Short mmCIF file of C-alpha atoms and ligand atoms in Angstrom, two decimals:
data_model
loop_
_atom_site.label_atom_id
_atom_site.label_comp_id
_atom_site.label_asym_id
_atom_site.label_seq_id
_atom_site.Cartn_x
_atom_site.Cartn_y
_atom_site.Cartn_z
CA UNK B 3 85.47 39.26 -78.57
CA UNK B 4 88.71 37.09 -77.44
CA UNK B 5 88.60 33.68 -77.06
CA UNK B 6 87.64 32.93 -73.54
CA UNK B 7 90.41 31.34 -72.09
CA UNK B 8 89.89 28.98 -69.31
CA UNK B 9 92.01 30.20 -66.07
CA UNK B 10 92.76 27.03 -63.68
CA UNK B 11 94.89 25.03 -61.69
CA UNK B 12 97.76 23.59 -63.22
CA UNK B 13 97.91 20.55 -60.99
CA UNK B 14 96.45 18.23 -58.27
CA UNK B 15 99.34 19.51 -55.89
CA UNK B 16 98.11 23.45 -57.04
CA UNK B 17 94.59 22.38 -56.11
CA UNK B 18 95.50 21.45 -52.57
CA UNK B 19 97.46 24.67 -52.42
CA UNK B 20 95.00 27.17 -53.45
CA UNK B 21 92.12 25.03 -51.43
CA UNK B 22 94.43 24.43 -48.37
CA UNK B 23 95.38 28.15 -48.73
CA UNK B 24 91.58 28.87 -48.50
CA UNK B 25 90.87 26.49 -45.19
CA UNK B 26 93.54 27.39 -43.52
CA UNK B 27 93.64 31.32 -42.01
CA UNK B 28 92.57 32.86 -39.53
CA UNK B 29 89.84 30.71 -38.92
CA UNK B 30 92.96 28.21 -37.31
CA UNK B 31 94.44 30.06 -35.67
CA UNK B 32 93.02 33.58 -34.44
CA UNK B 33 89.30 32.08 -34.52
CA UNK B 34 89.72 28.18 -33.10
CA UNK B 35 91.46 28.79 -30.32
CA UNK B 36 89.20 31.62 -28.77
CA UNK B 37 86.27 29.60 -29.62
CA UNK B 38 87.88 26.65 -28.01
CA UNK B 39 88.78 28.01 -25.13
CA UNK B 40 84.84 29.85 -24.71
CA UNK B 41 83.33 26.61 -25.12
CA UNK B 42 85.59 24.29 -22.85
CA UNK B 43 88.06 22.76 -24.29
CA UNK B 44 89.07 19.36 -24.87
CA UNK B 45 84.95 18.02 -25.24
CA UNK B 46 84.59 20.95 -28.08
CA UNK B 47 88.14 19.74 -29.64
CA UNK B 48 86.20 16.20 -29.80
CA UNK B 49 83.21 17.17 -31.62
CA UNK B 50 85.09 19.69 -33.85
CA UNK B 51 86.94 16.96 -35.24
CA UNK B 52 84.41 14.82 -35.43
CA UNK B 53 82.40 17.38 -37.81
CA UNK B 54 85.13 17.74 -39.82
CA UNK B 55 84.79 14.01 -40.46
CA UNK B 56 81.69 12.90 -40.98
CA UNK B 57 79.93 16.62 -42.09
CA UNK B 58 83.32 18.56 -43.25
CA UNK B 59 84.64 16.42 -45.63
CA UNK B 60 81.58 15.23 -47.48
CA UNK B 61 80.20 18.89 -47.98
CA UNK B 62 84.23 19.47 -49.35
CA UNK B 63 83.54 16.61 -51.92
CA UNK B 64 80.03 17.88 -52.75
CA UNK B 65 80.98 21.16 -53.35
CA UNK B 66 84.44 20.18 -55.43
CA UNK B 67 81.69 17.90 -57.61
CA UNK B 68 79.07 20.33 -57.87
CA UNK B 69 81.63 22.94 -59.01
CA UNK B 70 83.48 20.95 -61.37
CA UNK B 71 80.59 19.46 -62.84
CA UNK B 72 79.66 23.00 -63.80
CA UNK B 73 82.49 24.82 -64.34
CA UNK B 74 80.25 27.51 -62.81
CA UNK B 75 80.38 29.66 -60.23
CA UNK B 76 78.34 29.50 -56.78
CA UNK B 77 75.09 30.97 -58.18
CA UNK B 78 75.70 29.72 -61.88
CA UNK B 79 75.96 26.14 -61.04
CA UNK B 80 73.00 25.23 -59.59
CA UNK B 81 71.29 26.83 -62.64
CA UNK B 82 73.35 24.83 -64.38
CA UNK B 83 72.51 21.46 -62.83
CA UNK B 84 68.78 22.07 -61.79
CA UNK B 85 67.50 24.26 -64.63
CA UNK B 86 64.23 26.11 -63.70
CA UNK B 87 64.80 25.31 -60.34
CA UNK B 88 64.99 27.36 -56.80
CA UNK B 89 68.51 25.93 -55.88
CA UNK B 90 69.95 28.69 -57.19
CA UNK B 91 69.27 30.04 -53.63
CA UNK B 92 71.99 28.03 -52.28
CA UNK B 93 74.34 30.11 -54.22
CA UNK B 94 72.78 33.11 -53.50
CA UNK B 95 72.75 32.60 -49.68
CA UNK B 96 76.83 31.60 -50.41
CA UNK B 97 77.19 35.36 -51.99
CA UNK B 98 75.73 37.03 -49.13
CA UNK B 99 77.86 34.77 -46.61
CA UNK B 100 80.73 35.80 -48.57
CA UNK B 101 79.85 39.54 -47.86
CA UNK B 102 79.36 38.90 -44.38
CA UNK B 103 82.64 36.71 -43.70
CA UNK B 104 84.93 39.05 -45.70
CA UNK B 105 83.79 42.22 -43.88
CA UNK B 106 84.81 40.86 -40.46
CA UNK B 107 87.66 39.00 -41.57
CA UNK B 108 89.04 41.73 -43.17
CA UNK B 109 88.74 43.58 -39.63
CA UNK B 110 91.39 40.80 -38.37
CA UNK B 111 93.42 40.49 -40.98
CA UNK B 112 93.97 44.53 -41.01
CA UNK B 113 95.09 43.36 -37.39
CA UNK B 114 97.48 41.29 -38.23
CA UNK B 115 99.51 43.74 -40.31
CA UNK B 116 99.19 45.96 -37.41
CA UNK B 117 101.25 43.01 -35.66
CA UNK B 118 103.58 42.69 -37.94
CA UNK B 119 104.04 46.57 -38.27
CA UNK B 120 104.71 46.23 -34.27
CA UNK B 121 107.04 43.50 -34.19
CA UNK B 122 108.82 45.44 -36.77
CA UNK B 123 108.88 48.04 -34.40
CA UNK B 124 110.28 46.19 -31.12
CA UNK B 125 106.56 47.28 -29.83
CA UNK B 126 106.23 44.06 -27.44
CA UNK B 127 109.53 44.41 -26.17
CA UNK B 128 109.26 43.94 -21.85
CA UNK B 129 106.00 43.87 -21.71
CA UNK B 130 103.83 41.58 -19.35
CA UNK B 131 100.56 39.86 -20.95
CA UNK B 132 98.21 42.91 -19.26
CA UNK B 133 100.02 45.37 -20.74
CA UNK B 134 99.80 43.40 -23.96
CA UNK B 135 96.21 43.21 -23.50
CA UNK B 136 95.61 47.21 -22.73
CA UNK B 137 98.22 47.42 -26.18
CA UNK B 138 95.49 45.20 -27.80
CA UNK B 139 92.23 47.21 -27.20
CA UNK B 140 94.04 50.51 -27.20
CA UNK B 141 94.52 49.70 -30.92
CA UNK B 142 91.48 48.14 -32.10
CA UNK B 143 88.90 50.55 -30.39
CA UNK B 144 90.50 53.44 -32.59
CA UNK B 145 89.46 54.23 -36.05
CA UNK B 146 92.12 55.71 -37.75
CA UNK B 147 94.90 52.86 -37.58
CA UNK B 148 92.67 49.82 -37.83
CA UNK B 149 90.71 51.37 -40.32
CA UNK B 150 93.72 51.59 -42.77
CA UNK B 151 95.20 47.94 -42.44
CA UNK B 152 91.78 46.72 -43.10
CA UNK B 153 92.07 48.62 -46.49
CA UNK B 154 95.57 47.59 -46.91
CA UNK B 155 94.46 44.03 -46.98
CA UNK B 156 91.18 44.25 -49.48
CA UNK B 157 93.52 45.75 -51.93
CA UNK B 158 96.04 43.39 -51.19
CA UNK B 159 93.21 40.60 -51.66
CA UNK B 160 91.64 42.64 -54.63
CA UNK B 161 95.13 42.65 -56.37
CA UNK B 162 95.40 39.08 -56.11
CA UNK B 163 91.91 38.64 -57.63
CA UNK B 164 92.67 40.94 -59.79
CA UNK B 165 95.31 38.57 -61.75
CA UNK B 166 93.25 35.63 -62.08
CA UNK B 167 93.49 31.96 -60.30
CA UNK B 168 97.17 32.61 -61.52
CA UNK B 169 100.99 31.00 -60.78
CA UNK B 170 101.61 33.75 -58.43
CA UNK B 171 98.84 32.31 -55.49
CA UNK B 172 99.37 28.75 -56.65
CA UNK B 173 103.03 29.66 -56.37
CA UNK B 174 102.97 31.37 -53.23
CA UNK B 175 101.17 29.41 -51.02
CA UNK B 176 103.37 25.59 -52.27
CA UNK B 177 105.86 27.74 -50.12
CA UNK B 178 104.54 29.78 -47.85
CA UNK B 179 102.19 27.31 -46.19
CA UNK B 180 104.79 24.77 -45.22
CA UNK B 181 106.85 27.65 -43.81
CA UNK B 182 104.07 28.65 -41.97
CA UNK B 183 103.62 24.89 -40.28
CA UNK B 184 107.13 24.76 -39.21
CA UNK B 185 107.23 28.18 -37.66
CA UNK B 186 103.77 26.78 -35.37
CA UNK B 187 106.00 23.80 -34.66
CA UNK B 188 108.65 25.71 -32.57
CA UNK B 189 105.99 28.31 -31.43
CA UNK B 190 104.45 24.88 -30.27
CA UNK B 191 107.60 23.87 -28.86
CA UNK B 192 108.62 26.91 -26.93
CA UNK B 193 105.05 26.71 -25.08
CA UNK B 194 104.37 23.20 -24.18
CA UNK B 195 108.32 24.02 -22.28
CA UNK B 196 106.84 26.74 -20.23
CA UNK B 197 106.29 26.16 -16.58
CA UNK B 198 102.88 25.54 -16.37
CA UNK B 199 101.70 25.05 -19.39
CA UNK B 200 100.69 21.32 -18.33
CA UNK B 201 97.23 22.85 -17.17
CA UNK B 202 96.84 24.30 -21.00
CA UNK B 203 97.50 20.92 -22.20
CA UNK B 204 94.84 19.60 -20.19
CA UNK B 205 92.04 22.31 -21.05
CA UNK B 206 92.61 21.40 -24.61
CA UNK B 207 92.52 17.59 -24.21
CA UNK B 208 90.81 16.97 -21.59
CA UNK B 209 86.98 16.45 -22.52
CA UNK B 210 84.19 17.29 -20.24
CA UNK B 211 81.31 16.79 -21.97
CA UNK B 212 79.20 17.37 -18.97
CA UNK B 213 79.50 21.20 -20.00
CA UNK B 214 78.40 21.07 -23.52
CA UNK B 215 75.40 22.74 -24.87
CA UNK B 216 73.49 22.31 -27.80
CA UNK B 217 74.76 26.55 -28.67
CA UNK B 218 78.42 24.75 -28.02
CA UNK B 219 77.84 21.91 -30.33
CA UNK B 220 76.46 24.22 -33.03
CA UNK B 221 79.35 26.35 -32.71
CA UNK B 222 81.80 23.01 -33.02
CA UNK B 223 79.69 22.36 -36.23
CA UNK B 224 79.99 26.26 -37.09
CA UNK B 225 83.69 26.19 -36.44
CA UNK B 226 84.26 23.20 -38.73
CA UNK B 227 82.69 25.00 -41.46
CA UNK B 228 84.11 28.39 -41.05
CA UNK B 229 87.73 26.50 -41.19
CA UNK B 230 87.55 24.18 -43.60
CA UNK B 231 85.75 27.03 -46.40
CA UNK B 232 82.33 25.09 -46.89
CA UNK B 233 79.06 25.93 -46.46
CA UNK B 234 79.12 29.21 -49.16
CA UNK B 235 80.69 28.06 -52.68
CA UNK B 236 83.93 28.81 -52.29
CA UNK B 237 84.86 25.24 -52.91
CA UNK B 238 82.31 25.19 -55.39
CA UNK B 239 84.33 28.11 -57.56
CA UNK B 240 87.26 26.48 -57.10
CA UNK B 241 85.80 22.94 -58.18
CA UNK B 242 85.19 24.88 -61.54
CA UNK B 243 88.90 25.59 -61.85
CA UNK B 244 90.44 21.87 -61.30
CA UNK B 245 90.88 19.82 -64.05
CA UNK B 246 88.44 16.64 -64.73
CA UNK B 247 91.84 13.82 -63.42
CA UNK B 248 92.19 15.18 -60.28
CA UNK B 249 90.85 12.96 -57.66
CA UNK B 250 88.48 14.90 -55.78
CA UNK B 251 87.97 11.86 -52.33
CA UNK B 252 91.59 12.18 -51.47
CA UNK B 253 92.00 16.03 -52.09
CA UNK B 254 89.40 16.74 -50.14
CA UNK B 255 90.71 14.37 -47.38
CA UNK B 256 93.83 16.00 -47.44
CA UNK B 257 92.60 19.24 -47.15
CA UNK B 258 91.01 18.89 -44.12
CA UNK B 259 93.44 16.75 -42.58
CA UNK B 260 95.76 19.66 -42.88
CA UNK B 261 93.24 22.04 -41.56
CA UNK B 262 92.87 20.38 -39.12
CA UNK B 263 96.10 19.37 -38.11
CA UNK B 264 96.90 23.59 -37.76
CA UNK B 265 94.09 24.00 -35.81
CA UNK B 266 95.30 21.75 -33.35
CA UNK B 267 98.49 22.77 -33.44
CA UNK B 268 97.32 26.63 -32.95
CA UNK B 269 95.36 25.55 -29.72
CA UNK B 270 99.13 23.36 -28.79
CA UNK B 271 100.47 27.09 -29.07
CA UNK B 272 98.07 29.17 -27.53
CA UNK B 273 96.61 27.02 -24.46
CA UNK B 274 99.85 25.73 -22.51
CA UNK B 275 100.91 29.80 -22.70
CA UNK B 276 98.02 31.21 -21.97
CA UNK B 277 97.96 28.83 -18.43
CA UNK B 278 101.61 29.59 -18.13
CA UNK B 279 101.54 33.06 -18.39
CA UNK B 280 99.12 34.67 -17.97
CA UNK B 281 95.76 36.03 -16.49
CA UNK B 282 95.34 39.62 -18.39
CA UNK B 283 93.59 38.16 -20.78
CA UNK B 284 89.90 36.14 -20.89
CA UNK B 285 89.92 35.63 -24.06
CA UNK B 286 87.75 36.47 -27.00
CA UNK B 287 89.09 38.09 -30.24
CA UNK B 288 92.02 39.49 -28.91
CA UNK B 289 93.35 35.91 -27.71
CA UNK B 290 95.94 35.20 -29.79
CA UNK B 291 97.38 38.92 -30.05
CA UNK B 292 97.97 38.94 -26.58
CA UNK B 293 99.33 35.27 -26.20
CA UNK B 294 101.48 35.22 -29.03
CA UNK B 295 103.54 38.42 -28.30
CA UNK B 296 104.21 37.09 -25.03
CA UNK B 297 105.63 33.84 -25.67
CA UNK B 298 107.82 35.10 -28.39
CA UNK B 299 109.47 37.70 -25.85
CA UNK B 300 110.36 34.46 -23.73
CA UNK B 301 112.04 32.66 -26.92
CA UNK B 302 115.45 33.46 -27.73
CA UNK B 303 115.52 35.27 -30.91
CA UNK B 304 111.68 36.10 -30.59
CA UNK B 305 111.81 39.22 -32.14
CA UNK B 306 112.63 38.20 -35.50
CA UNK B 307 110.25 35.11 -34.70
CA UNK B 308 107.57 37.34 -34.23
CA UNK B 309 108.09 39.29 -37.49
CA UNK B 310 108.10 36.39 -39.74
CA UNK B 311 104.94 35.01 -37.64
CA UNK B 312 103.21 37.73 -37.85
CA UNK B 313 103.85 38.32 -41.54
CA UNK B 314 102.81 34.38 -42.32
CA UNK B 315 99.35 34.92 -40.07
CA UNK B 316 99.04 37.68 -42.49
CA UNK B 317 99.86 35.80 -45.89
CA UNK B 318 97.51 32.77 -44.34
CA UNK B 319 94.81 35.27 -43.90
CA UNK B 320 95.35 36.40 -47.36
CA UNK B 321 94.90 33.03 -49.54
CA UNK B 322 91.58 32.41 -47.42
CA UNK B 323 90.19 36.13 -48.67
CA UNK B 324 91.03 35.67 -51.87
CA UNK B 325 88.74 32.77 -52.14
CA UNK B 326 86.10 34.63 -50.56
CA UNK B 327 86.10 37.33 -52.80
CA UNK B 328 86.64 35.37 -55.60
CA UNK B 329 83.04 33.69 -55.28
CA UNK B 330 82.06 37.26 -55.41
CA UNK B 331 83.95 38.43 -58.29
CA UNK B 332 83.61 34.52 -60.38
CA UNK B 333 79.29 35.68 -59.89
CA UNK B 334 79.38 38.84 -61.01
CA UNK B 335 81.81 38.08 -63.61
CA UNK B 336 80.09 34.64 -65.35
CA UNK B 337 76.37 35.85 -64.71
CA UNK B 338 76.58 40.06 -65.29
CA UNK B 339 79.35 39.67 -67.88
CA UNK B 340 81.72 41.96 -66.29
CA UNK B 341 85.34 41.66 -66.67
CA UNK B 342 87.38 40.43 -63.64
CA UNK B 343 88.75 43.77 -63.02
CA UNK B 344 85.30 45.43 -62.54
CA UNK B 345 83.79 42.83 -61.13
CA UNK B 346 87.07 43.23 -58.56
CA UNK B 347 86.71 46.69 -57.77
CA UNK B 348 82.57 46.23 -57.28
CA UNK B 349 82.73 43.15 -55.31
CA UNK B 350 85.73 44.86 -52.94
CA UNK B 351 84.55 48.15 -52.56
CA UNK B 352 80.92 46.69 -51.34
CA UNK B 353 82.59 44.12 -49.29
CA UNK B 354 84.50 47.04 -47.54
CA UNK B 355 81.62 49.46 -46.73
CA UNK B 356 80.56 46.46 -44.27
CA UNK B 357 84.01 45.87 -43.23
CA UNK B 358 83.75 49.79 -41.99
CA UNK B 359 81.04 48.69 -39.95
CA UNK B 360 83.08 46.24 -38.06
CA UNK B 361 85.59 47.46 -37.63
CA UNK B 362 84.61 50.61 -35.71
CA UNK B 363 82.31 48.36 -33.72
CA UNK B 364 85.45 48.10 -31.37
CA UNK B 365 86.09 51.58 -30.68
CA UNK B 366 82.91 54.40 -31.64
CA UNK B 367 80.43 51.91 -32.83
CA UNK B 368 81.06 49.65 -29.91
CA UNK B 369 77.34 50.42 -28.20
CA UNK B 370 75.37 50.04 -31.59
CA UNK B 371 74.10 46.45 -30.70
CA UNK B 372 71.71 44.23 -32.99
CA UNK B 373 70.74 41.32 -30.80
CA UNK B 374 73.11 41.93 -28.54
CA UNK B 375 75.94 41.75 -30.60
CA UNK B 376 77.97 44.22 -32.39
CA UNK B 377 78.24 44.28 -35.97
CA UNK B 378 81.49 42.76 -35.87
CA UNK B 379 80.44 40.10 -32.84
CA UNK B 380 76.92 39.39 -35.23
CA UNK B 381 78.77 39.17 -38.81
CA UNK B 382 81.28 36.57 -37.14
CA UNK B 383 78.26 34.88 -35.50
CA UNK B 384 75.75 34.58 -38.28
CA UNK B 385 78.68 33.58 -40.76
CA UNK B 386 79.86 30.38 -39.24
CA UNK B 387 76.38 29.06 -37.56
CA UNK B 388 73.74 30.38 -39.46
CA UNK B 389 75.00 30.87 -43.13
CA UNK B 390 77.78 28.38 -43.57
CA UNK B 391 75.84 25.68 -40.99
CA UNK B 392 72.43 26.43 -43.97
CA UNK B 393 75.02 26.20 -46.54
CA UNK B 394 76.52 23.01 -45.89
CA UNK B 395 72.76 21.49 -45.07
CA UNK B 396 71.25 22.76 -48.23
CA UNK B 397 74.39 21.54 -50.16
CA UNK B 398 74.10 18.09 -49.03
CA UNK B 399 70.46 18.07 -49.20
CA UNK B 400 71.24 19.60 -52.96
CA UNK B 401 73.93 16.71 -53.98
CA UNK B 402 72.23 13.62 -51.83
CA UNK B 403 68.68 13.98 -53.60
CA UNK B 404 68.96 16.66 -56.34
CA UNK B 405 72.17 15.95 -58.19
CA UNK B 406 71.83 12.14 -57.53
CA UNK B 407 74.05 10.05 -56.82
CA UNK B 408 75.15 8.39 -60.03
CA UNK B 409 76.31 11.94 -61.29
CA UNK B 410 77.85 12.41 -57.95
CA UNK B 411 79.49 9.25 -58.06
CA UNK B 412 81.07 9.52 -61.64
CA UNK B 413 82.47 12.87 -61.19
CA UNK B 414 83.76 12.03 -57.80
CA UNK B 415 85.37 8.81 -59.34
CA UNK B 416 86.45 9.93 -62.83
CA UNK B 417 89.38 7.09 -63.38
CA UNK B 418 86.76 4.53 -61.49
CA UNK B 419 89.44 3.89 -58.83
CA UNK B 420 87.19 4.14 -55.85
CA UNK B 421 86.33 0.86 -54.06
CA UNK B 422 82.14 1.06 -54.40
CA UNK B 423 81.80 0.34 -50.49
CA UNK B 424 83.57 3.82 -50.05
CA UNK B 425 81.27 5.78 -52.65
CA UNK B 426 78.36 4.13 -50.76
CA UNK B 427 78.69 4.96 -47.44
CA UNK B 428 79.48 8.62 -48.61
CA UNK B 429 76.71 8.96 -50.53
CA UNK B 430 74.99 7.77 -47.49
CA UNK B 431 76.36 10.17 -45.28
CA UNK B 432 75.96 12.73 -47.58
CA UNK B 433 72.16 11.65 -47.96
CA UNK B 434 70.89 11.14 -44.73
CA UNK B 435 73.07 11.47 -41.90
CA UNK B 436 75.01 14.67 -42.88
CA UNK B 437 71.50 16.44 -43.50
CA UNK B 438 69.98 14.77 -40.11
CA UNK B 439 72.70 16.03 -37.88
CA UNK B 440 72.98 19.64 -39.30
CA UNK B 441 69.04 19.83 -39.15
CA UNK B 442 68.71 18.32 -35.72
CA UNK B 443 72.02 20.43 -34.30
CA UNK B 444 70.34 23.53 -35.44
CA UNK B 445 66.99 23.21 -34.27
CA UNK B 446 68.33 22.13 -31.19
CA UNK B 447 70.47 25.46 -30.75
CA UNK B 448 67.96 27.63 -31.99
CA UNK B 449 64.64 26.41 -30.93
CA UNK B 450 65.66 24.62 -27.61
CA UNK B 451 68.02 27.19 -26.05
CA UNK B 452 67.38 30.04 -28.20
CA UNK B 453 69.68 31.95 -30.28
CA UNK B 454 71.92 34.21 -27.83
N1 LIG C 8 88.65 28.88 -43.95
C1 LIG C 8 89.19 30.20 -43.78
C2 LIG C 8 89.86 30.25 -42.42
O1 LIG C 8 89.77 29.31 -41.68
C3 LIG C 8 88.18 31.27 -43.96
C4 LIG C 8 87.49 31.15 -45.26
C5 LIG C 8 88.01 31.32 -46.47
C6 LIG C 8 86.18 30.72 -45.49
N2 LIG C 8 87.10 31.05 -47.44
C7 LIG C 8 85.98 30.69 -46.86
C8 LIG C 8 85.19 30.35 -44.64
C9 LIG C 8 84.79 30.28 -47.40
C10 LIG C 8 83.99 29.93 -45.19
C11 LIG C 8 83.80 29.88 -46.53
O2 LIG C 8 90.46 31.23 -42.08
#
């Protein structure tokens, strides 16, 4: 047998790439501002950063320690650390979320290329935001078109995988990712100058908190999990690539401070436009579809704007599946001893047999209902409040009182820089108030108002 060679990131700057390449996606900025905008705005905005504070950013640190503790993937490591133990649930509940988020994202992403095909083709050109909106569902409740994109992109994801946590990805996203940011700027730009978009502004920032519900909050907590990649082990796999000098407190930090900032910024874009323009559309999924291609046909050169945006949504989308699968394909790889390229085709062929299944649910499968929901409307539901929301509790739970926090602390701290008032209060958070709040949010939105 060859020598097992140990595939990783090169740097602390590639670590922040290929981990801020995972957080940031669609869950910025096709998922935040639709879920903004259904839960009311500037009081959600409030809480949302908030979790990303005092629940985000601990469960990043956990998961960065638990993984590179390890150097195991989701399921392996909690063998690994609590031999003969039932954590290894944890990391089976992260494989299944990983099923369940990739087969719905997959649905968008395929969108996205759809967008960019479009733009390509002058195919917003004139066209007010209702017509935009008919443009939007006449293309996602058909089978044939959709269908294909969304393959398009899981081989496009499984090729990536395919090469390994390589150059190319670390590479790629050190460029494409700042490109991306300044491209949001001028959208940004172009729709805080509209006529109206004043009222946008003050949806977004305005809080009324007299209109939250305990579903709302959940979803804020939900949200802040879906965007930032915790809550399933993808952190966790990654933590098993970085190398033991790499200061895990302020990579973290910075990860989710650059989450975050794009998600803000994608609500900047999409809000003040969405007052300004337009009433065709109420929102949901197709939010940002509809917005976007209108505001770029009232920027000078939006054409070409829209291309490139388009094709950076896409390539955003694309560094957050990647880590998804490759929780999937790191499992199957370290704990069936498969090679990476069948584990690949395995985990990516299953993942897109449930993809099907959402995808359709817009057009023929759009009456097939499971609590309500369709497939695609339940896989996006369960993923971000039920399994990431579990995930990020049990992880805590897992590194406040299982892992301890001396073994915490050390890897978390390997050249003993951090000041031990910092390490305490996170290993407080992570102990008892992270757990409390995730516990008490959840029964609150399931057993008060009932799931809906
Ligand atoms: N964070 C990504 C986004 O916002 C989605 C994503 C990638 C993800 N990997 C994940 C979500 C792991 C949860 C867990 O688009």
């Amino acid at each position: 047998m060859a020598i097992v060679q140990k595939d990783g990131f090169s740097s602390k700057f590639g670590v922040i790439a290929a981990a801020a390449g995972s957080a940031v996606g669609l869950g910025n900025i096709w998922r935040f501002p639709y879920i903004t905008g259904e839960n009311g705005g500037g009081a959600f905005l409030i809480l949302y950063v908030f979790f990303v504070i005092v629940i985000g950013v601990p469960v990043m640190m956990s998961e960065f320690v638990i993984g590179r503790r390890s150097e195991s993937n989701a399921l392996g490591s909690f063998r690994k650390l609590a031999p003969g133990t039932p954590w290894w649930l944890i990391g089976l509940m992260g494989i299944i979320a990983a099923f369940v988020i990739l087969s719905f994202y997959s649905t968008v992403s395929g969108w996205t290329l759809e967008y960019v095909f479009q733009s390509i083709n002058q195919g917003f050109t004139g066209k007010s935001m209702n017509q935009l909106n008919i443009d939007f569902v006449t293309f996602t409740s058909g089978s044939f078109r959709p269908l294909l994109w969304q393959m398009i992109f899981m081989l496009l994801t499984a090729a990536v995988v395919m090469c390994g946590v390589q150059k190319g990805i670390e590479k790629a996203t050190k460029i494409l990712m700042p490109m991306l940011l300044v491209l949001i700027i001028a959208v940004c730009i172009r729709s805080v100058t509209l006529t109206g978009a004043s009222e946008g502004l003050r949806f977004l920032f305005e809080p009324h908190f007299e209109k939250l519900t305990f579903k709302a909050v959940l979803m804020a907590l939900g949200q802040a999990a879906f965007s930032l990649s915790i809550g399933m082990g993808a952190l966790i796999t990654y933590g098993s690539y970085i190398k033991k000098d790499t200061p895990l407190l302020s990579t973290s930090i910075q990860v989710a401070s650059a989450d975050t900032i794009l998600a803000i910024l994608s609500g900047i874009m999409i809000f003040p436009a969405l007052f300004a323009l337009g009433v065709g559309n109420t929102g949901g999924p197709g939010l940002v579809f509809v917005t976007l291609p209108a505001i770029f046909q009232s920027m000078p050169g939006g054409s070409i704007f829209a291309i490139v945006f388009f094709l950076l949504i896409s390539v955003a989308a694309l560094t957050s599946t990647i880590s998804v699968l490759e929780v999937v394909v790191a499992y199957l790889k370290q704990e069936f001893n498969m090679s990476r390229l069948k584990a690949t085709i395995l985990g990516t062929v299953s993942i897109s047999i449930l993809g099907v299944f959402c995808t359709l649910s817009f057009g023929p499968l759009k009456h097939v209902t499971i609590f309500g929901k369709t497939v695609f409307d339940l896989m996006n539901y369960l993923s971000a409040n039920v399994f990431l929301t579990f995930g990020a509790l049990f992880i805590v739970i897992f590194t406040g009182w299982k892992l301890g926090k001396s073994s915490f602390v050390d890897e978390l701290n390997q050249s003993g820089k951090i000041n031990p008032i910092v390490t305490n209060v996170i290993v407080f958070i992570i102990k008892f108030i992270a757990p409390l709040a995730i516990a008490a949010i959840a029964i609150g939105a399931f057993f008060i108002e009932g799931l809906t």
